[in-house]
Tab-separated table of C-alpha atoms in Angstrom:
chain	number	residue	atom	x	y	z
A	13	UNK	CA	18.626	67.725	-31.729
A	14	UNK	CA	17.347	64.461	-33.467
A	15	UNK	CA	17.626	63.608	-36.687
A	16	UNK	CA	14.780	61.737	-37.771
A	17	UNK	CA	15.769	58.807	-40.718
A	18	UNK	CA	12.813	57.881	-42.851
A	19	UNK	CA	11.409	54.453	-43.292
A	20	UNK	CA	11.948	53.999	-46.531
A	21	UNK	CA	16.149	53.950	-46.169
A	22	UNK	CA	15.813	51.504	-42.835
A	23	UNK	CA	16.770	48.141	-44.937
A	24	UNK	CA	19.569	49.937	-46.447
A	25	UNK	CA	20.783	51.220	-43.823
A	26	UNK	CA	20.694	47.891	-41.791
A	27	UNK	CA	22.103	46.050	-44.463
A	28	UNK	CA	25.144	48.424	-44.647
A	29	UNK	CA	26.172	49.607	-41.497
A	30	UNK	CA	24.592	47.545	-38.988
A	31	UNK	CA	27.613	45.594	-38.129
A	32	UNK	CA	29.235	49.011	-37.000
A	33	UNK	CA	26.663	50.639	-35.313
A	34	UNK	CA	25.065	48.033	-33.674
A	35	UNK	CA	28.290	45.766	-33.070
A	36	UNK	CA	27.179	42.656	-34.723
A	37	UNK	CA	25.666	40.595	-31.520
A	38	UNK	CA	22.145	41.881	-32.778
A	39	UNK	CA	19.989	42.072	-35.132
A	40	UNK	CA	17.248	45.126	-35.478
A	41	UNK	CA	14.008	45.050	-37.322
A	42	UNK	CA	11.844	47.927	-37.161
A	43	UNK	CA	9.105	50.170	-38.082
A	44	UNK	CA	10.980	53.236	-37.598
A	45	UNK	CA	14.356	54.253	-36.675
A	46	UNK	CA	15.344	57.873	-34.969
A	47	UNK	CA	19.151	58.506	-33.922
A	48	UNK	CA	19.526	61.020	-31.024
A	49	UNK	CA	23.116	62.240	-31.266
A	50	UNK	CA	22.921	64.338	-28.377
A	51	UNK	CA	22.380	61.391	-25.802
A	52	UNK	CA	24.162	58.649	-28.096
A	53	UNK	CA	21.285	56.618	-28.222
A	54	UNK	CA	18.810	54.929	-31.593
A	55	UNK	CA	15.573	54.809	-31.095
A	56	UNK	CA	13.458	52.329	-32.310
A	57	UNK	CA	9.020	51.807	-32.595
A	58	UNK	CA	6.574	50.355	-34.565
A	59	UNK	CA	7.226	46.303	-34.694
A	60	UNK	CA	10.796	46.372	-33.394
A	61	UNK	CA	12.540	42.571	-33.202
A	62	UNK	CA	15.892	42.394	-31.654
A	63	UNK	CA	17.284	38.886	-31.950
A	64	UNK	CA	20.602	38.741	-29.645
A	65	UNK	CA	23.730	36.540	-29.461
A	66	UNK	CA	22.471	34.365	-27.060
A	67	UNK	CA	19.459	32.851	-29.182
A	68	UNK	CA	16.879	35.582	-27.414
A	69	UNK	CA	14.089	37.286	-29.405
A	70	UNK	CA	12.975	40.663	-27.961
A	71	UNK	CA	10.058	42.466	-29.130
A	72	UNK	CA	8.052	45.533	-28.408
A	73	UNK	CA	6.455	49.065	-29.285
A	74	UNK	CA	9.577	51.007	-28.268
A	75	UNK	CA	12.938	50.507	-27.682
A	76	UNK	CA	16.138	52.711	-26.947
A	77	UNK	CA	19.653	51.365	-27.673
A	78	UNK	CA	22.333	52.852	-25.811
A	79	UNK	CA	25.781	50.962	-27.878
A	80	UNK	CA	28.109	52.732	-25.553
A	81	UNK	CA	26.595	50.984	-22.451
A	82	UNK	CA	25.506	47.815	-24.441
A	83	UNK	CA	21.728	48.523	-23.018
A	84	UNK	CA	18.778	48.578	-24.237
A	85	UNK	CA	15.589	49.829	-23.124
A	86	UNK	CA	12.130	48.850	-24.131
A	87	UNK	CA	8.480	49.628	-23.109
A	88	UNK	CA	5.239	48.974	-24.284
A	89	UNK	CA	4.229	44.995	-24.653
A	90	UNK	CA	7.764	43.611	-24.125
A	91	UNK	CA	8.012	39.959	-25.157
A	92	UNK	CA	10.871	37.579	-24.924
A	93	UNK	CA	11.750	34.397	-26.473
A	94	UNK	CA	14.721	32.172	-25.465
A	95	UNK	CA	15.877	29.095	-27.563
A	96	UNK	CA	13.191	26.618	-25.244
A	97	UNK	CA	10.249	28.809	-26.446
A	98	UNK	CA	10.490	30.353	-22.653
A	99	UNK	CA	8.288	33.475	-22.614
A	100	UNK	CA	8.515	36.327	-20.843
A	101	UNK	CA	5.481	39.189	-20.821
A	102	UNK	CA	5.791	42.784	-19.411
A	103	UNK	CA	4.761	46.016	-19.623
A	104	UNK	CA	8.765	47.620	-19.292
A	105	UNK	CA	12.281	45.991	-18.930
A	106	UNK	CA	15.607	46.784	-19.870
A	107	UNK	CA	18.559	44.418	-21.654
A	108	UNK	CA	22.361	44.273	-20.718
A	109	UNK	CA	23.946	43.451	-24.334
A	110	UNK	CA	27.478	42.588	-22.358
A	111	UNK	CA	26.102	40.929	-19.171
A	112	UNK	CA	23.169	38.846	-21.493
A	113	UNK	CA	20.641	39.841	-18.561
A	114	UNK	CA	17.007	40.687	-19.367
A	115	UNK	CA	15.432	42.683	-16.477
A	116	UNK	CA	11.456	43.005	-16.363
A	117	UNK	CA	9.894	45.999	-14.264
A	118	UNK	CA	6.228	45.703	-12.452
A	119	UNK	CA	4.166	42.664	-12.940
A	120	UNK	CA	5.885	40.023	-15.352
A	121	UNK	CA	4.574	36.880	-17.094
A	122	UNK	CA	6.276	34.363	-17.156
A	123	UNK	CA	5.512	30.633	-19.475
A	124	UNK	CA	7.473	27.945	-19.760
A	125	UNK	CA	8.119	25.750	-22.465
A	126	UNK	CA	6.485	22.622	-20.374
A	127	UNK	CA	3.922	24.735	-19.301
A	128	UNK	CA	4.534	25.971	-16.156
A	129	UNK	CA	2.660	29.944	-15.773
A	130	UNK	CA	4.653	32.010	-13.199
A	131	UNK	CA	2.976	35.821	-12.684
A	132	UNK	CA	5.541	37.943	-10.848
A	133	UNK	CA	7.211	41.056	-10.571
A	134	UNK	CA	10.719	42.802	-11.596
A	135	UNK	CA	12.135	39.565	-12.911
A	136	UNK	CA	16.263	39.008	-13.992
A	137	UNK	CA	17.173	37.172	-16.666
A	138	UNK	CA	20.067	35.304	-17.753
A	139	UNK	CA	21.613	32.510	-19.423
A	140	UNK	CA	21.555	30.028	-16.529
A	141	UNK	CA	19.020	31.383	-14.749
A	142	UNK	CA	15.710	33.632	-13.681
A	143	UNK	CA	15.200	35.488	-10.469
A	144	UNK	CA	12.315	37.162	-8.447
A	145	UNK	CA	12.875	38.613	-5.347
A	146	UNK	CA	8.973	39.670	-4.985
A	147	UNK	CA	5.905	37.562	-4.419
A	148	UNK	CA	5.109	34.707	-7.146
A	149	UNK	CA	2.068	32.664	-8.299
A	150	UNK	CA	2.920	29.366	-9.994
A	151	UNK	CA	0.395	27.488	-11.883
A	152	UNK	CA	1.000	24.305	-13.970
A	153	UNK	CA	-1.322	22.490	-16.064
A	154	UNK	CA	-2.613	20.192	-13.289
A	155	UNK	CA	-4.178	23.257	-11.817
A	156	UNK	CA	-1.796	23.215	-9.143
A	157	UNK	CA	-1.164	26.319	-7.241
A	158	UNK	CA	2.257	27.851	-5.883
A	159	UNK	CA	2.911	30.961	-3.926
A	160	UNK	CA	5.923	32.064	-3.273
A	161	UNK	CA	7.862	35.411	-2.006
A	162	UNK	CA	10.625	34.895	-4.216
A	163	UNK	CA	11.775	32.469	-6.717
A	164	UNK	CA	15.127	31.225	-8.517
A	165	UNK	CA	14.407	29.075	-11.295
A	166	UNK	CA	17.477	27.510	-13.075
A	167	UNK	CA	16.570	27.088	-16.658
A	168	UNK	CA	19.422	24.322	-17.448
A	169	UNK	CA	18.364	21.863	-14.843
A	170	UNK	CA	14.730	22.593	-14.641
A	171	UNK	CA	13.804	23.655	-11.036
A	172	UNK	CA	12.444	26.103	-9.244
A	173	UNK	CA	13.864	27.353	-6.052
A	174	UNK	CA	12.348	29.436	-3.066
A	175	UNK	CA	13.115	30.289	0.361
A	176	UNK	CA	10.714	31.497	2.799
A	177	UNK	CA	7.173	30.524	3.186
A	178	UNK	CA	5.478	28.567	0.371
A	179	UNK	CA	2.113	27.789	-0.061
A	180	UNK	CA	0.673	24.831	-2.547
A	181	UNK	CA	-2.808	24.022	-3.349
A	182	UNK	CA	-3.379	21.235	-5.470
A	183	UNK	CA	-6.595	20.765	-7.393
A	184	UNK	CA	-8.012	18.311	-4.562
A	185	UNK	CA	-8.023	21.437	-2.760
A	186	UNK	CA	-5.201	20.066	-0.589
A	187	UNK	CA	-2.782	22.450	1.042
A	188	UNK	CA	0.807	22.199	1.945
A	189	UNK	CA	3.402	24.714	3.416
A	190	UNK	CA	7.246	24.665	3.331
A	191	UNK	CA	9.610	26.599	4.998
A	192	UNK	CA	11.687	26.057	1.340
A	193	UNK	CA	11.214	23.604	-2.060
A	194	UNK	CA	12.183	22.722	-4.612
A	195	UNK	CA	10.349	21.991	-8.087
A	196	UNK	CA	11.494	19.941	-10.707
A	197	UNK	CA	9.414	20.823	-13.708
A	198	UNK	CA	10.777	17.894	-16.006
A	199	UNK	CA	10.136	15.391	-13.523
A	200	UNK	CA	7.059	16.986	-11.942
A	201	UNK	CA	8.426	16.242	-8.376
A	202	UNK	CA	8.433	18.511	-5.535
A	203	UNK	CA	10.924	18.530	-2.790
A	204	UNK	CA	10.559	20.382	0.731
A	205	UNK	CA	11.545	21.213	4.236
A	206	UNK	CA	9.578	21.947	7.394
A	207	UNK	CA	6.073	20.528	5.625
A	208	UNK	CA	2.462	21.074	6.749
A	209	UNK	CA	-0.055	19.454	4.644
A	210	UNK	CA	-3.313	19.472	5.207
A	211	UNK	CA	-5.652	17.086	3.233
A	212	UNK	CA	-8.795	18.675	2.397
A	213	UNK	CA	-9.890	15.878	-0.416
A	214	UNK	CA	-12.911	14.975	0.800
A	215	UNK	CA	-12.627	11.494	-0.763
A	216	UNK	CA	-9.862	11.049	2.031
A	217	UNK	CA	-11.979	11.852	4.752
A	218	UNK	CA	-14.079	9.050	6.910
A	219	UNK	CA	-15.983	11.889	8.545
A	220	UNK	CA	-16.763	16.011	7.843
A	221	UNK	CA	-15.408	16.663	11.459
A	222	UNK	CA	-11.965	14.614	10.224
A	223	UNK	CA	-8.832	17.289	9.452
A	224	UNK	CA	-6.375	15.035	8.182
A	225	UNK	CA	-2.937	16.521	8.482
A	226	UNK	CA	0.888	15.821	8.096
A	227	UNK	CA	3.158	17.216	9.713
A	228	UNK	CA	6.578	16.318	8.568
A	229	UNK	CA	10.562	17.752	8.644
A	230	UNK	CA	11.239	17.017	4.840
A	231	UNK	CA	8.708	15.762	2.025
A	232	UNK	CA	8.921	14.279	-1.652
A	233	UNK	CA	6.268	14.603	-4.128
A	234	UNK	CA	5.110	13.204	-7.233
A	235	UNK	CA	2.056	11.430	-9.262
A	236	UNK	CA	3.414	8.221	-8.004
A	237	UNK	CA	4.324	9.193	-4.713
A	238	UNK	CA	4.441	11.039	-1.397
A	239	UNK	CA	7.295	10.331	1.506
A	240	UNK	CA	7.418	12.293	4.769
A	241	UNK	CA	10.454	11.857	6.900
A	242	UNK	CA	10.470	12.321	10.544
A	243	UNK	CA	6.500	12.792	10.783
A	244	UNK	CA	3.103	12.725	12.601
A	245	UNK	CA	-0.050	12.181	11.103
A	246	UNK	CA	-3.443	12.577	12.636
A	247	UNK	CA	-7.309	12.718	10.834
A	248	UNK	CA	-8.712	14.205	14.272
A	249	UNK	CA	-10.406	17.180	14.493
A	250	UNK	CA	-8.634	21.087	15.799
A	251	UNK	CA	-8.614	21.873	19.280
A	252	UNK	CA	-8.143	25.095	20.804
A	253	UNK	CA	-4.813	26.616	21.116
A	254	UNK	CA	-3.308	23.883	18.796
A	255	UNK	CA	-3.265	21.207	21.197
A	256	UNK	CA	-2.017	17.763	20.747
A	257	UNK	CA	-4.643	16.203	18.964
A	258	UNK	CA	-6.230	12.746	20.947
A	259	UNK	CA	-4.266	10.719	18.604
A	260	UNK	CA	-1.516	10.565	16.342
A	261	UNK	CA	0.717	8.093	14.770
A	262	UNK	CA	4.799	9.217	14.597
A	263	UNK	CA	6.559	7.179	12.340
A	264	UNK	CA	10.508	8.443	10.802
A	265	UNK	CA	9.021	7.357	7.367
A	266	UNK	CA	5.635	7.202	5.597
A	267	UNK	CA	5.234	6.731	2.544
A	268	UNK	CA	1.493	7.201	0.310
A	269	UNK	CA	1.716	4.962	-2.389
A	270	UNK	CA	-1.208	6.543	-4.977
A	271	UNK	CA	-1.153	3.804	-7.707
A	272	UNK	CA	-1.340	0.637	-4.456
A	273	UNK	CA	-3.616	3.539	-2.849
A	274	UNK	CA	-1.533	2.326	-0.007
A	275	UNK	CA	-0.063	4.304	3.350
A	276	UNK	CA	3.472	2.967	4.340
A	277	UNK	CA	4.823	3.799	8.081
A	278	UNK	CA	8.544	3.000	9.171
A	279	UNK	CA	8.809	2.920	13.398
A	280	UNK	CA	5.262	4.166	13.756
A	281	UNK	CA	4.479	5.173	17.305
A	282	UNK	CA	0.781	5.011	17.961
A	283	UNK	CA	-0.147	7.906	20.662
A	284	UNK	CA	-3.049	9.224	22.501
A	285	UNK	CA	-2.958	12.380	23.962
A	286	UNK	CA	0.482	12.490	22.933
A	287	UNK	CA	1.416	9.475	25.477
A	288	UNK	CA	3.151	6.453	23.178
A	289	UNK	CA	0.788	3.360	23.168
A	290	UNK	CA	1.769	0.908	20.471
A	291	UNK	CA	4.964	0.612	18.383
A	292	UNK	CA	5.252	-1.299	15.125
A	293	UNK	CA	8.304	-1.557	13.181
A	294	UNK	CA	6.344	-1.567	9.795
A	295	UNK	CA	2.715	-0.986	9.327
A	296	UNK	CA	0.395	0.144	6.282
A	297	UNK	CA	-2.874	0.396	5.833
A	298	UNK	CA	-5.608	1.226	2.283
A	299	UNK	CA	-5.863	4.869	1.649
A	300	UNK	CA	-9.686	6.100	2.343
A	301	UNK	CA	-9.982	6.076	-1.306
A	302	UNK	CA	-10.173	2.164	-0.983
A	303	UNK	CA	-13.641	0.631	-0.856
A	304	UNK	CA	-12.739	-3.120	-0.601
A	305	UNK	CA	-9.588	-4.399	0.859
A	306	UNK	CA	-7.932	-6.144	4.269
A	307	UNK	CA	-6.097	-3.721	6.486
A	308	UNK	CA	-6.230	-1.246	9.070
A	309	UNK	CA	-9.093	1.403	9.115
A	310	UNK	CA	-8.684	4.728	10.106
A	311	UNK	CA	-9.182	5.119	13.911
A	312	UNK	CA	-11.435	7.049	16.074
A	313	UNK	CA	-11.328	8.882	19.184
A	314	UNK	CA	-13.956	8.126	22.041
A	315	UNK	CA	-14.064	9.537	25.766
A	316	UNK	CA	-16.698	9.019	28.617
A	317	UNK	CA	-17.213	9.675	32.522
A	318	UNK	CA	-16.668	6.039	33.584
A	319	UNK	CA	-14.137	4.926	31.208
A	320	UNK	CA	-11.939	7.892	30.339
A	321	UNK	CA	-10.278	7.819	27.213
A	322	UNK	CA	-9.860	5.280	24.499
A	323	UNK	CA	-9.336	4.765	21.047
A	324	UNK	CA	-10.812	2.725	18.326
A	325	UNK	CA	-8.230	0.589	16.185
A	326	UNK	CA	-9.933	-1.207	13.390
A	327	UNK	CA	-8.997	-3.988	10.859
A	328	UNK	CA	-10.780	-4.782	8.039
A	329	UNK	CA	-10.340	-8.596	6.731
A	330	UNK	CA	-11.698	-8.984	3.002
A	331	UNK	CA	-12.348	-12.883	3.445
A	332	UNK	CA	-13.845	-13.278	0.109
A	333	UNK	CA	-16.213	-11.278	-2.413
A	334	UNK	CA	-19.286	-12.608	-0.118
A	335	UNK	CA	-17.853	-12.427	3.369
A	336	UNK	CA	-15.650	-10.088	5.359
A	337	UNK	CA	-14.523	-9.296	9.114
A	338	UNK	CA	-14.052	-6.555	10.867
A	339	UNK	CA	-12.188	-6.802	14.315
A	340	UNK	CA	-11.914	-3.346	16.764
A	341	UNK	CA	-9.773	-2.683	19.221
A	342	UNK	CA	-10.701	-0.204	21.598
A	343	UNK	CA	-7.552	0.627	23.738
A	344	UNK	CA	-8.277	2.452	27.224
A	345	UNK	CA	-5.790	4.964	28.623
A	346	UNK	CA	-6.868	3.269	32.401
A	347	UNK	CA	-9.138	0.285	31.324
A	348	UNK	CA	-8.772	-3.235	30.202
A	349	UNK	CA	-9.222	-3.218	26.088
A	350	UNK	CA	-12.602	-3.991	24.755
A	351	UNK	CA	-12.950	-6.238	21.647
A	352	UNK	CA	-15.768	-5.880	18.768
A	353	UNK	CA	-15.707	-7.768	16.098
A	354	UNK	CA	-18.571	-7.976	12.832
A	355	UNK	CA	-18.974	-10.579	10.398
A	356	UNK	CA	-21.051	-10.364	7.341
A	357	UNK	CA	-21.192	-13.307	4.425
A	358	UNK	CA	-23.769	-13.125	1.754
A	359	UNK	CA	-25.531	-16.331	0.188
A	360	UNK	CA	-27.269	-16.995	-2.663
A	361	UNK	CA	-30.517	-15.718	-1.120
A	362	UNK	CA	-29.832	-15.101	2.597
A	363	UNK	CA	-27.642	-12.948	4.222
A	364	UNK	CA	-25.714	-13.416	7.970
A	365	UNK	CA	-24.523	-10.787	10.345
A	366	UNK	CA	-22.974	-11.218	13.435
A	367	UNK	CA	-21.826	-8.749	15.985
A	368	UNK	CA	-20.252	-9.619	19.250
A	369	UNK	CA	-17.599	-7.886	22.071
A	370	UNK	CA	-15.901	-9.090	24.914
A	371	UNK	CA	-13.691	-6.787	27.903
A	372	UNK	CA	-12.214	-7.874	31.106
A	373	UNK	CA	-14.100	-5.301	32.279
A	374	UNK	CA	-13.138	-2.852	35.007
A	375	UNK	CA	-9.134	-2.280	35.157
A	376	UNK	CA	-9.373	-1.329	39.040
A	377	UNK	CA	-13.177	-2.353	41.013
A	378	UNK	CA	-15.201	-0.193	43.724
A	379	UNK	CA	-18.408	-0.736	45.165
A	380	UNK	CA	-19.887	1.050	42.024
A	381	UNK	CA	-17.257	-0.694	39.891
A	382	UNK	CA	-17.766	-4.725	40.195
A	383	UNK	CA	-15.494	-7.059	38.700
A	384	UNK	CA	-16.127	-9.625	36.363
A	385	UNK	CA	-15.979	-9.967	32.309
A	386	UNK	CA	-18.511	-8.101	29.619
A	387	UNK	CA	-19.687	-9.314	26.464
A	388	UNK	CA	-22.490	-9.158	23.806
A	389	UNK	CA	-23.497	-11.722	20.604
A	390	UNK	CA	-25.982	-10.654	18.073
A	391	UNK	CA	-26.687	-12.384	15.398
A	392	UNK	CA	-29.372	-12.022	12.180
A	393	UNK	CA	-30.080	-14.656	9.761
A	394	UNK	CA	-32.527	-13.740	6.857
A	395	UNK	CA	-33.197	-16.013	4.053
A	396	UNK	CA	-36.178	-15.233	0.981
A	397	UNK	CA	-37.469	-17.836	-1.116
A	398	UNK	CA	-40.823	-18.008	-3.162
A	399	UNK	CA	-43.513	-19.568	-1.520
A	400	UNK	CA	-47.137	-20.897	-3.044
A	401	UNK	CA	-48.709	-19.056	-5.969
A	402	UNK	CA	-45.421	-17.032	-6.417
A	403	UNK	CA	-45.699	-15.162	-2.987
A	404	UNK	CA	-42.434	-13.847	-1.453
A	405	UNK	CA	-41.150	-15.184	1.503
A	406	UNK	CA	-39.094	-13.581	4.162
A	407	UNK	CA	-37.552	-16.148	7.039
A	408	UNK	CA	-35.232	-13.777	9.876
A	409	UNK	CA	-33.586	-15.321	12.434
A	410	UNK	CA	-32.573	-13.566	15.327
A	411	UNK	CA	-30.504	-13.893	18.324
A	412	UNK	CA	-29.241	-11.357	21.473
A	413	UNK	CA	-27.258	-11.892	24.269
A	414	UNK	CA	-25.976	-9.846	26.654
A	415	UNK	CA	-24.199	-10.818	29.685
A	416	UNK	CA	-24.750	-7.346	31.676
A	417	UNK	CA	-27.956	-4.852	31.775
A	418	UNK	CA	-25.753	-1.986	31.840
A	419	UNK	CA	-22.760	-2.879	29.726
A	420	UNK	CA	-24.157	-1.741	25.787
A	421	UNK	CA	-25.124	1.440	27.420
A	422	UNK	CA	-21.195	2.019	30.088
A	423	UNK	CA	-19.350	1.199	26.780
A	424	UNK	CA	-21.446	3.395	24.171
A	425	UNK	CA	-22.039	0.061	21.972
A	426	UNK	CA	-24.099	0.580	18.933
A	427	UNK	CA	-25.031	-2.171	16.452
A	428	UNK	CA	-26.747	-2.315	13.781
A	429	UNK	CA	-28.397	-5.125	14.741
């Protein structure tokens, strides 16, 4: 039988026996008040505020308050607030007065006070920390994406922990996956194992066929930064049954750098087809973000009938704001390398280009393969000036040499000139 306690005596009675019923570590506001003596429980609706001893606010609709078992249950539009303006939204949950635990049940909201949003389900609470063991969407307010299976988020040192497969997409649409990570939400730095990141920014790309990728055994994150240790990085395209891609460079260290807009390797191991071709110590090169500035460029991938494989290794030398030079070399898996270089300079009112190549040529000679060395030189001069009765002029220059018929068209040479 319940016996029902109007509204009107629910300040008295909280003012005068509160501390004995309720055992002091809370504090009860609320619309109405019933006492069921038959299951030793108060219930509470309309409005009802619980603040407890550890700094938490709880409010909802409904609420039942076992004392006996220190629990209390709630339902209808649960909120919680902890002393960081944490907040927690569900539909049901219950709270352990001894234990301090807050336990959500079905799909939980969670905000944090530096404005992390974490939708999840059946989430426990308590004073050190908050647990999922259920699938979880992070979002923070760089439009960053996190899924998770599970999550432990530890409230005093500000990370987030998971174990199992993550998922990240950033809001450059690129994508990376962990095996396990860690977030630090103070520091906005990400920290993870077993990493696959695939960079889908198309502002990083030299080409639409180009699938940049990292693959790397530990990675560190942040606006300023990105290491991976023990990698291999590649921009060529997928081929079937995820093999080796025609070239790759391994390095134990490299580092993006996004305010230089520079890439940093440590031992990087330049491969083709997975064979090891060249080996530098240290090398970096400009991001693709870059318009204007000396360094490497990414490389490209090239293979023929006559020649076999090879790949292109570029370096870009910004000379001056009217001149640069770019010199390629194209390294051959069986061939002697083949060198192309381009120079452009820019006068007052005349420009220059220049294109030219030179190869050994053939590595090992047949009857169909003769000996002897390859080359090209084109050049293009143009100059305008004003002639008589303000007519414009146009003077263009032009010279072509090549010391073979067949060598533009064995070595796939095109110029713009």
């Amino acid at each position: 039988m319940k016996n029902k306690i109007p509204v009107i005596f629910l300040f008295l009675i909280l003012s005068l026996s509160l501390s004995s019923v309720f055992a002091e570590s809370l504090s009860i506001q609320s619309g109405k008040i019933n006492i069921d003596k038959n299951k030793q429980i108060t219930i509470f609706q309309n409005n009802v505020i619980f603040k407890t001893q550890d700094n938490k606010t709880i409010k909802s609709e409904y609420a039942e308050y076992d004392k006996k078992n220190g629990l209390i249950k709630l339902k209808d539009q649960v909120t919680l607030q902890d002393e960081k303006n944490n907040i927690i939204l569900t539909e049901d949950a219950e709270y352990f007065e001894n234990k301090k635990q807050f336990k959500s049940y079905g799909k939980t909201i969670l905000k944090t006070y530096d404005g992390y949003t974490i939708e999840s389900q059946n989430i426990l609470l308590d004073k050190k920390k908050t647990v999922s063991k259920d699938n979880t969407i992070i979002k923070d307010l760089d439009n960053n994406i996190i899924y998770l299976e599970n999550f432990e988020f530890l409230s005093d040192e500000n990370i987030f922990k998971s174990v199992g497969l993550v998922k990240i997409e950033d809001k450059q649409n690129n994508t990376y996956e962990f095996s396990q990570v860690y977030i630090d939400t103070k520091k906005k730095e990400i920290l993870g194992t077993d990493i696959k990141a695939f960079i889908n920014d198309e502002r990083l790309k030299v080409s639409t066929l180009n699938k940049p990728r990292v693959f790397a055994n530990t990675v560190k994150i942040n606006k300023e930064q990105s290491i991976y240790n023990k990698s291999i990085f590649t921009m060529c395209n997928y081929r079937e049954k995820d093999k080796c891609p025609p070239w790759s460079i391994q390095s134990s260290k490299i580092l993006h750098d996004n305010q230089k807009k520079t890439v940093y390797y440590d031992n990087a191991l330049l491969k083709i087809y997975d064979i090891p071709v060249f080996y530098f110590p240290k090398l970096s090169h400009p991001d693709p973000t870059v318009k204007r500035r000396s360094g490497f460029l990414p490389p490209s991938f090239s293979d023929t009938k006559n020649l076999g494989s090879s790949i292109f290794v570029p370096y870009f030398f910004a000379m001056n704001d009217d001149k640069n030079f770019t010199l390629t070399s194209r390294i051959f898996t069986k061939e002697n390398p083949l060198f192309l270089g381009e120079y452009h300079q820019v006068f007052k009112n005349s420009n220059l280009f220049t294109d030219f190549g030179y190869t050994e040529g053939y590595n090992q000679t047949s009857t169909t393969k003769k000996p002897g060395q390859k080359s090209h030189f084109f050049s293009k001069f143009i100059k305008n000036f004003e002639g008589e009765n303000n007519s414009n002029n146009e003077l263009e220059i032009n010279i072509q040499d090549v010391s073979n018929d067949k060598y533009l068209k064995l070595y796939k040479i095109e110029s713009n000139l």
